[in-house]
mmCIF file of C-alpha atoms in Angstrom:
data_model
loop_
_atom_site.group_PDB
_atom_site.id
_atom_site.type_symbol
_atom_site.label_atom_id
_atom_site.label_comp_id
_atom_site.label_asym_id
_atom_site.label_seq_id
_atom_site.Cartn_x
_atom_site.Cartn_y
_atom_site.Cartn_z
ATOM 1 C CA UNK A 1 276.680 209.575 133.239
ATOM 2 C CA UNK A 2 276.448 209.254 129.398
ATOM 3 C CA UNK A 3 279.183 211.143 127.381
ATOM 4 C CA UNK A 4 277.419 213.991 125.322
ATOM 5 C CA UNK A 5 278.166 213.212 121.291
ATOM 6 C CA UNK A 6 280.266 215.513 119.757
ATOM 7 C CA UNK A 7 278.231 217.317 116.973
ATOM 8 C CA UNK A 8 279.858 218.758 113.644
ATOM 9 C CA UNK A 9 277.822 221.122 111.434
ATOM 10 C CA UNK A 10 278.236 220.704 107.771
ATOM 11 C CA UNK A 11 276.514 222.502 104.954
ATOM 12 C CA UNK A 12 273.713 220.788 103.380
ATOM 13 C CA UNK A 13 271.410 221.112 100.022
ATOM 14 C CA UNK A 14 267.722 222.212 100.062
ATOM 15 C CA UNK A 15 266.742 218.736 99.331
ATOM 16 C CA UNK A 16 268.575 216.958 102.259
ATOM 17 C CA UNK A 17 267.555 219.863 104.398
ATOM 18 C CA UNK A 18 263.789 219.341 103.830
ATOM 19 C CA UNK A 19 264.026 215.671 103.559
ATOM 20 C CA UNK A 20 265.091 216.381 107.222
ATOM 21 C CA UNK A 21 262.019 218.617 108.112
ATOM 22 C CA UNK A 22 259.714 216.252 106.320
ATOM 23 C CA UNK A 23 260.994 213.203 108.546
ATOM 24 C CA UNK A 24 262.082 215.114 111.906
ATOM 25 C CA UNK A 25 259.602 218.924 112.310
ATOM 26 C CA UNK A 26 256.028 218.553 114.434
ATOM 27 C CA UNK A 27 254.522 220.720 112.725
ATOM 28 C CA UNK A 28 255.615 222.469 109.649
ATOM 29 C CA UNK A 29 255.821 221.307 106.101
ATOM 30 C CA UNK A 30 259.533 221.847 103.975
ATOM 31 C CA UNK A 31 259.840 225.488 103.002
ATOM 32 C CA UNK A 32 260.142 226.527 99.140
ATOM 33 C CA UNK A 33 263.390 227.503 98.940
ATOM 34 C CA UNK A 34 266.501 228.794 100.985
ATOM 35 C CA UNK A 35 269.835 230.925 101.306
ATOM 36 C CA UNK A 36 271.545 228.441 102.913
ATOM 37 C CA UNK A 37 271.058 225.491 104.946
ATOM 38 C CA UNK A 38 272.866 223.350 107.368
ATOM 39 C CA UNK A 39 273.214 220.043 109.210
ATOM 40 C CA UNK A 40 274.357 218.271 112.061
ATOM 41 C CA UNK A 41 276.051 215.119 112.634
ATOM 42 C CA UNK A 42 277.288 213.373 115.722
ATOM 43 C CA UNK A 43 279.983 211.542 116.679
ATOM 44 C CA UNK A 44 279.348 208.557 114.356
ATOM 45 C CA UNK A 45 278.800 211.017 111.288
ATOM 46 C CA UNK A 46 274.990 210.605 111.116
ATOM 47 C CA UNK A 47 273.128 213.642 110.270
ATOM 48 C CA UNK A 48 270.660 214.333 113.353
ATOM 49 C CA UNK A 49 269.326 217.560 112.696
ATOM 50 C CA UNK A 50 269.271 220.547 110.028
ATOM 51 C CA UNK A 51 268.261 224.389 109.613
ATOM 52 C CA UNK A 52 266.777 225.656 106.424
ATOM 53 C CA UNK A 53 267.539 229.523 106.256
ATOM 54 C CA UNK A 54 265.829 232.067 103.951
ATOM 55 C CA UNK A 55 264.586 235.208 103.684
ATOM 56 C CA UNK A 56 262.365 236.798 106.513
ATOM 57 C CA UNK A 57 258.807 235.825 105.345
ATOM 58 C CA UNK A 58 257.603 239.305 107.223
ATOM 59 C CA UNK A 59 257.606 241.767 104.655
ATOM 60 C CA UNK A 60 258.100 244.617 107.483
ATOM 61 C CA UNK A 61 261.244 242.321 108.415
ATOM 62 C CA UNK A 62 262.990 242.134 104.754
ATOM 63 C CA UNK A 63 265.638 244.637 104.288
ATOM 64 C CA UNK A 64 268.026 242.593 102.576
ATOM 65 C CA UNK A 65 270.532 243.094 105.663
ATOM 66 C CA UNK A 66 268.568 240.400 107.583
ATOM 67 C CA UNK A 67 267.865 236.430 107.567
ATOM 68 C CA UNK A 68 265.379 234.022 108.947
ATOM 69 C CA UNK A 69 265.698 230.670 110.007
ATOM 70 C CA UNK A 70 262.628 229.473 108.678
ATOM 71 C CA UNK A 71 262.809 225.612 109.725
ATOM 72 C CA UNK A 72 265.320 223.762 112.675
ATOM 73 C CA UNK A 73 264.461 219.938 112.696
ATOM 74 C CA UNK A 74 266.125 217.736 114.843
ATOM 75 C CA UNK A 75 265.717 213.635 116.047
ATOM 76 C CA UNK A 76 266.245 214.695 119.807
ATOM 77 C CA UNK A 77 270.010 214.543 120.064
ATOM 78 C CA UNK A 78 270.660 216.640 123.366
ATOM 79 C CA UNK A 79 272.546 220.173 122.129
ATOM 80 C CA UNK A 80 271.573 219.476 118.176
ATOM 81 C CA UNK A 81 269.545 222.629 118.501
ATOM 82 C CA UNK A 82 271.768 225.099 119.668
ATOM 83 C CA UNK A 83 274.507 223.622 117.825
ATOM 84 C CA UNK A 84 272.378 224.589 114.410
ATOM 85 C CA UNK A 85 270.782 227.490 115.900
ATOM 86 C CA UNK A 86 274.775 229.581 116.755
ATOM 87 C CA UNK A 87 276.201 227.926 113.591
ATOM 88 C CA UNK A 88 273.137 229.702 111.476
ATOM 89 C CA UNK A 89 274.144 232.695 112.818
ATOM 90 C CA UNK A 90 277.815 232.642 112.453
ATOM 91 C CA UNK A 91 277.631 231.591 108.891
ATOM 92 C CA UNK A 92 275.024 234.881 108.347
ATOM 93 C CA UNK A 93 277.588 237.116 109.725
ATOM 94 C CA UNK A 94 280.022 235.958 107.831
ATOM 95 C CA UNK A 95 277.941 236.414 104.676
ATOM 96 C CA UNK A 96 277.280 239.725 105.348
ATOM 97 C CA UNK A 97 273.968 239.612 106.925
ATOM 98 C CA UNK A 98 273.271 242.373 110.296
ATOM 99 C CA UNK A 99 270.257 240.157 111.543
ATOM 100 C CA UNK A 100 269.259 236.786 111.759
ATOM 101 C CA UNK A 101 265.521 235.730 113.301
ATOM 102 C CA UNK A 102 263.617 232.889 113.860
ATOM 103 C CA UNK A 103 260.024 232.611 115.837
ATOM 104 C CA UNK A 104 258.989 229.972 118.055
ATOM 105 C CA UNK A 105 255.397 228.612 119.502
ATOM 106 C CA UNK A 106 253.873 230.254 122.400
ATOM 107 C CA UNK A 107 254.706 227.420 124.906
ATOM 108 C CA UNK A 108 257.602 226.646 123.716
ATOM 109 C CA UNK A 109 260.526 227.263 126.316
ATOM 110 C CA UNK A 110 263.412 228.323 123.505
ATOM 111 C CA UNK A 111 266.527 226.956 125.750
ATOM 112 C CA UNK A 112 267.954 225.934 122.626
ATOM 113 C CA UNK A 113 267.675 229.541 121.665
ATOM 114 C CA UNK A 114 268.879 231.319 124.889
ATOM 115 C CA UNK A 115 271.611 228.477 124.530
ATOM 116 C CA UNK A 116 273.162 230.079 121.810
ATOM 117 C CA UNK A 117 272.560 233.162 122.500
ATOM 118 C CA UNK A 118 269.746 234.691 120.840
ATOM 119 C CA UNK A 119 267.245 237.236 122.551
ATOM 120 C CA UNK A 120 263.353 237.143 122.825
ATOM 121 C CA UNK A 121 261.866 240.534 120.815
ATOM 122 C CA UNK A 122 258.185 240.304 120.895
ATOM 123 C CA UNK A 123 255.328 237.937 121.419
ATOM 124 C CA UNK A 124 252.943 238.040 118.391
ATOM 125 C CA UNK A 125 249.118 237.638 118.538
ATOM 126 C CA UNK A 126 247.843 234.455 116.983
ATOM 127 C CA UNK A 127 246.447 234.300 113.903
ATOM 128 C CA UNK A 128 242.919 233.187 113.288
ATOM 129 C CA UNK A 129 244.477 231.629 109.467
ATOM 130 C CA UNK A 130 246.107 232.376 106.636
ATOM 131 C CA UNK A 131 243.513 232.124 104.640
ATOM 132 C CA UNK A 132 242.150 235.141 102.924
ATOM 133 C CA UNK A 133 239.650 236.540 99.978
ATOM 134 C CA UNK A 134 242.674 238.021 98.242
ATOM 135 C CA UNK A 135 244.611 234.185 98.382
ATOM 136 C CA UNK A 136 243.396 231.338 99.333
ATOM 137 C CA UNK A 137 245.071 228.848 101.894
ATOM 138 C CA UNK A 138 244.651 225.725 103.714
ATOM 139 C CA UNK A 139 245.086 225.369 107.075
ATOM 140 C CA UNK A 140 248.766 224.748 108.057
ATOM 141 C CA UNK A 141 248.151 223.010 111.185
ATOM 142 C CA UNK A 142 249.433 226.298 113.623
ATOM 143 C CA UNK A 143 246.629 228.627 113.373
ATOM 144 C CA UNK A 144 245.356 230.533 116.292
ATOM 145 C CA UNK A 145 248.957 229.866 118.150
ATOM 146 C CA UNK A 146 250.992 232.954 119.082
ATOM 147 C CA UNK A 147 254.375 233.995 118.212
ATOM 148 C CA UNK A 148 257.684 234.444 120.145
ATOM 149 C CA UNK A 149 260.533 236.809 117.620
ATOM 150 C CA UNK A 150 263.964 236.331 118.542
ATOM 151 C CA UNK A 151 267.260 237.405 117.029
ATOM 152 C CA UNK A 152 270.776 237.485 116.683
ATOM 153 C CA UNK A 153 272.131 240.776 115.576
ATOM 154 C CA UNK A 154 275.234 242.856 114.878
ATOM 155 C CA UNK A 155 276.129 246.109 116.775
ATOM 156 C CA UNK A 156 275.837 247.772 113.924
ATOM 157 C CA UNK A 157 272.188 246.254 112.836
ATOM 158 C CA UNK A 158 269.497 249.040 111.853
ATOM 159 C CA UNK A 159 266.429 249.025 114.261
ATOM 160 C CA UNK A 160 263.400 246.758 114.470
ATOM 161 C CA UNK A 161 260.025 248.080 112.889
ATOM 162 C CA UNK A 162 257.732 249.419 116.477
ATOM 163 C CA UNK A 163 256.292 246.464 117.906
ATOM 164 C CA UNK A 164 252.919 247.417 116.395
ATOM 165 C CA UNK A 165 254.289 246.926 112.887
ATOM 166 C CA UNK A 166 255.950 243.568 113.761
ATOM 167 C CA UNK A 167 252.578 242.699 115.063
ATOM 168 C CA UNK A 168 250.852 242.675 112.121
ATOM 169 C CA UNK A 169 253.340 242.140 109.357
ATOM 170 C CA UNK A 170 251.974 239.440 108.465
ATOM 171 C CA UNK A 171 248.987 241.269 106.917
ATOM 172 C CA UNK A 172 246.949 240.169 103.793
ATOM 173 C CA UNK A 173 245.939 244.341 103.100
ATOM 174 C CA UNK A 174 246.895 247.227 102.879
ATOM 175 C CA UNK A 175 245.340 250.819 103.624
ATOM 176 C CA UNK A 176 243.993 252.773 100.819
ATOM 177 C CA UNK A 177 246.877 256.007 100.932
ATOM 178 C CA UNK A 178 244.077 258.590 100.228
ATOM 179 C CA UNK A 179 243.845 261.421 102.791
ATOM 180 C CA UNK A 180 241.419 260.445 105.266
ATOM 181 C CA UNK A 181 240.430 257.294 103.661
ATOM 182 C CA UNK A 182 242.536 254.105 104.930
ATOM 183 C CA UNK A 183 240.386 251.658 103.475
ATOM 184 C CA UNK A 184 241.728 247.644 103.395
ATOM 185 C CA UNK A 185 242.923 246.841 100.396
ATOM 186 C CA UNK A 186 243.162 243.494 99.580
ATOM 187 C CA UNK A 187 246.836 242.429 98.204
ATOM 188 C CA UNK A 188 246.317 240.515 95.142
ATOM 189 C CA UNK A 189 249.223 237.756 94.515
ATOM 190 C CA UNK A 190 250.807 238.741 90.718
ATOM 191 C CA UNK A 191 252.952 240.783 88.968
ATOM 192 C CA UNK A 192 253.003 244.941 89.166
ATOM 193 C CA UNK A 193 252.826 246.804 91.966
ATOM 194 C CA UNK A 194 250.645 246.534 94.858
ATOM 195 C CA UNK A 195 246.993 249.385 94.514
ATOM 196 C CA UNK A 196 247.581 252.384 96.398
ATOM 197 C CA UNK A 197 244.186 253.751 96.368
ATOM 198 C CA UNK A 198 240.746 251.519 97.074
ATOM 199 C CA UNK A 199 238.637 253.486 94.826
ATOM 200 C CA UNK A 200 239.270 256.184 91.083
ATOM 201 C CA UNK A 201 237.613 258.848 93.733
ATOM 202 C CA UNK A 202 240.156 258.127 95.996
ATOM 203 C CA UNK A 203 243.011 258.304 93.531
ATOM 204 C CA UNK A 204 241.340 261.517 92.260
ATOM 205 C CA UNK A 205 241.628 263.137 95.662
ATOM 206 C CA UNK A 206 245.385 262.363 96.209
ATOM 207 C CA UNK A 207 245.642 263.636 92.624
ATOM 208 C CA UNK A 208 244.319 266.928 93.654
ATOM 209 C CA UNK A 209 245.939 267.268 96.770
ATOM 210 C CA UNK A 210 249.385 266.560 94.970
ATOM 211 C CA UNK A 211 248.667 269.603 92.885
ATOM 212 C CA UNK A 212 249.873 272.810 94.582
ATOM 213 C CA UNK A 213 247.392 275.401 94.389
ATOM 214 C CA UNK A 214 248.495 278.275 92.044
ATOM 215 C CA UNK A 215 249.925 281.116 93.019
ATOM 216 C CA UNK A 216 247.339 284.606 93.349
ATOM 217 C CA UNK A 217 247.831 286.789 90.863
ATOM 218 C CA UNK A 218 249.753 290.088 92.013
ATOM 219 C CA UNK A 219 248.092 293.280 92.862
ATOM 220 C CA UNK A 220 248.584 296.085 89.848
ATOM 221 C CA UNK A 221 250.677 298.706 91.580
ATOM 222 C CA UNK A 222 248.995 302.052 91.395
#
């Protein structure tokens, strides 16, 4: 039987970390930027895997209390995985952070995962593609492949949006806030705060309904 390597995680730059994901990931491209990242080396001190770890891309997701890993890329040493996968998580904790998450492929068996003891939250419909009117994409090579969610979390870690929410966080719209409207409205990437309202009647009619009516007039005594 073949001795397992011993694996020591060290910290690592953005850089070396995507350099990593552009040589070692099967499907994703280097994200655009980070909190922290880290990297594994084995017994003869050569780096042979790393974890890129940023902010949850899910709006719904991004309360400032939680973290994502957003890329693990290894070169198939056995354990490499899990190794980066509980040393993500310990070094969140320690920074403060009450959730850390990560998503895998539908297929994919996440042992690496369960290894290190994270926990599967939700399976997330596919997406047909992130391309939309409001911001235009190119394919990214995953489309139309469902989601698994898992976490690590503190005792102490506020609650997950309802499953409904997490399902569709990753929306391009919004609904128009106007009673009995709820119109899409597409988000436009840019500066200022997203449109509330789809329409100036709409707007008009939250106006109004914002307004309380005033008060009738009291009755002359007699």
């Amino acid at each position: 039987m073949t001795a397992q390597s011993r694996l020591t995680v060290i910290p690592l730059t953005l850089a070396d970390a995507a350099t990593a994901v552009d040589r070692w990931h099967r499907h994703h491209r280097r994200p655009q930027g980070h909190r922290f990242s880290l990297g594994v080396l084995d017994d003869t001190g050569r780096l042979c895997g790393a974890a890129i770890i940023g902010r949850p891309v899910a709006r719904a997701l991004d309360t400032g209390w939680a973290a994502e890993v957003t890329r693990v890329a290894t070169d198939g040493t056995p354990n490499a995985c899990s190794a980066l996968y509980g040393a993500a998580w310990r070094t969140a904790r320690a920074a403060g952070f009450l959730r850390l998450l990560t998503y895998t492929q539908d297929g994919e068996s996440g042992a690496s995962l369960r290894g290190a003891g994270w926990r599967q939250v939700a399976a997330l419909r596919p997406r047909t593609g992130w391309d939309t009117p409001s911001r235009r994409r190119g394919d990214r090579g995953t489309d139309g492949i469902g989601r698994i969610l898992w976490e690590r979390a503190a005792v102490d870690a506020p609650d997950l949006p309802p499953l409904a929410v997490l399902r569709d966080e990753m929306r391009d719209e919004i609904p128009c806030t106007a009673t009995g409207c709820g119109q899409p409205i597409p988000v436009i990437p840019g500066r200022g705060r997203p449109r509330l309202y789809c329409s100036r009647a709409c707007q008009q009619r939250a106006y109004r309904h914002r307004i309380p009516a005033a008060p009738a007039a009291p009755e002359e005594t007699r």
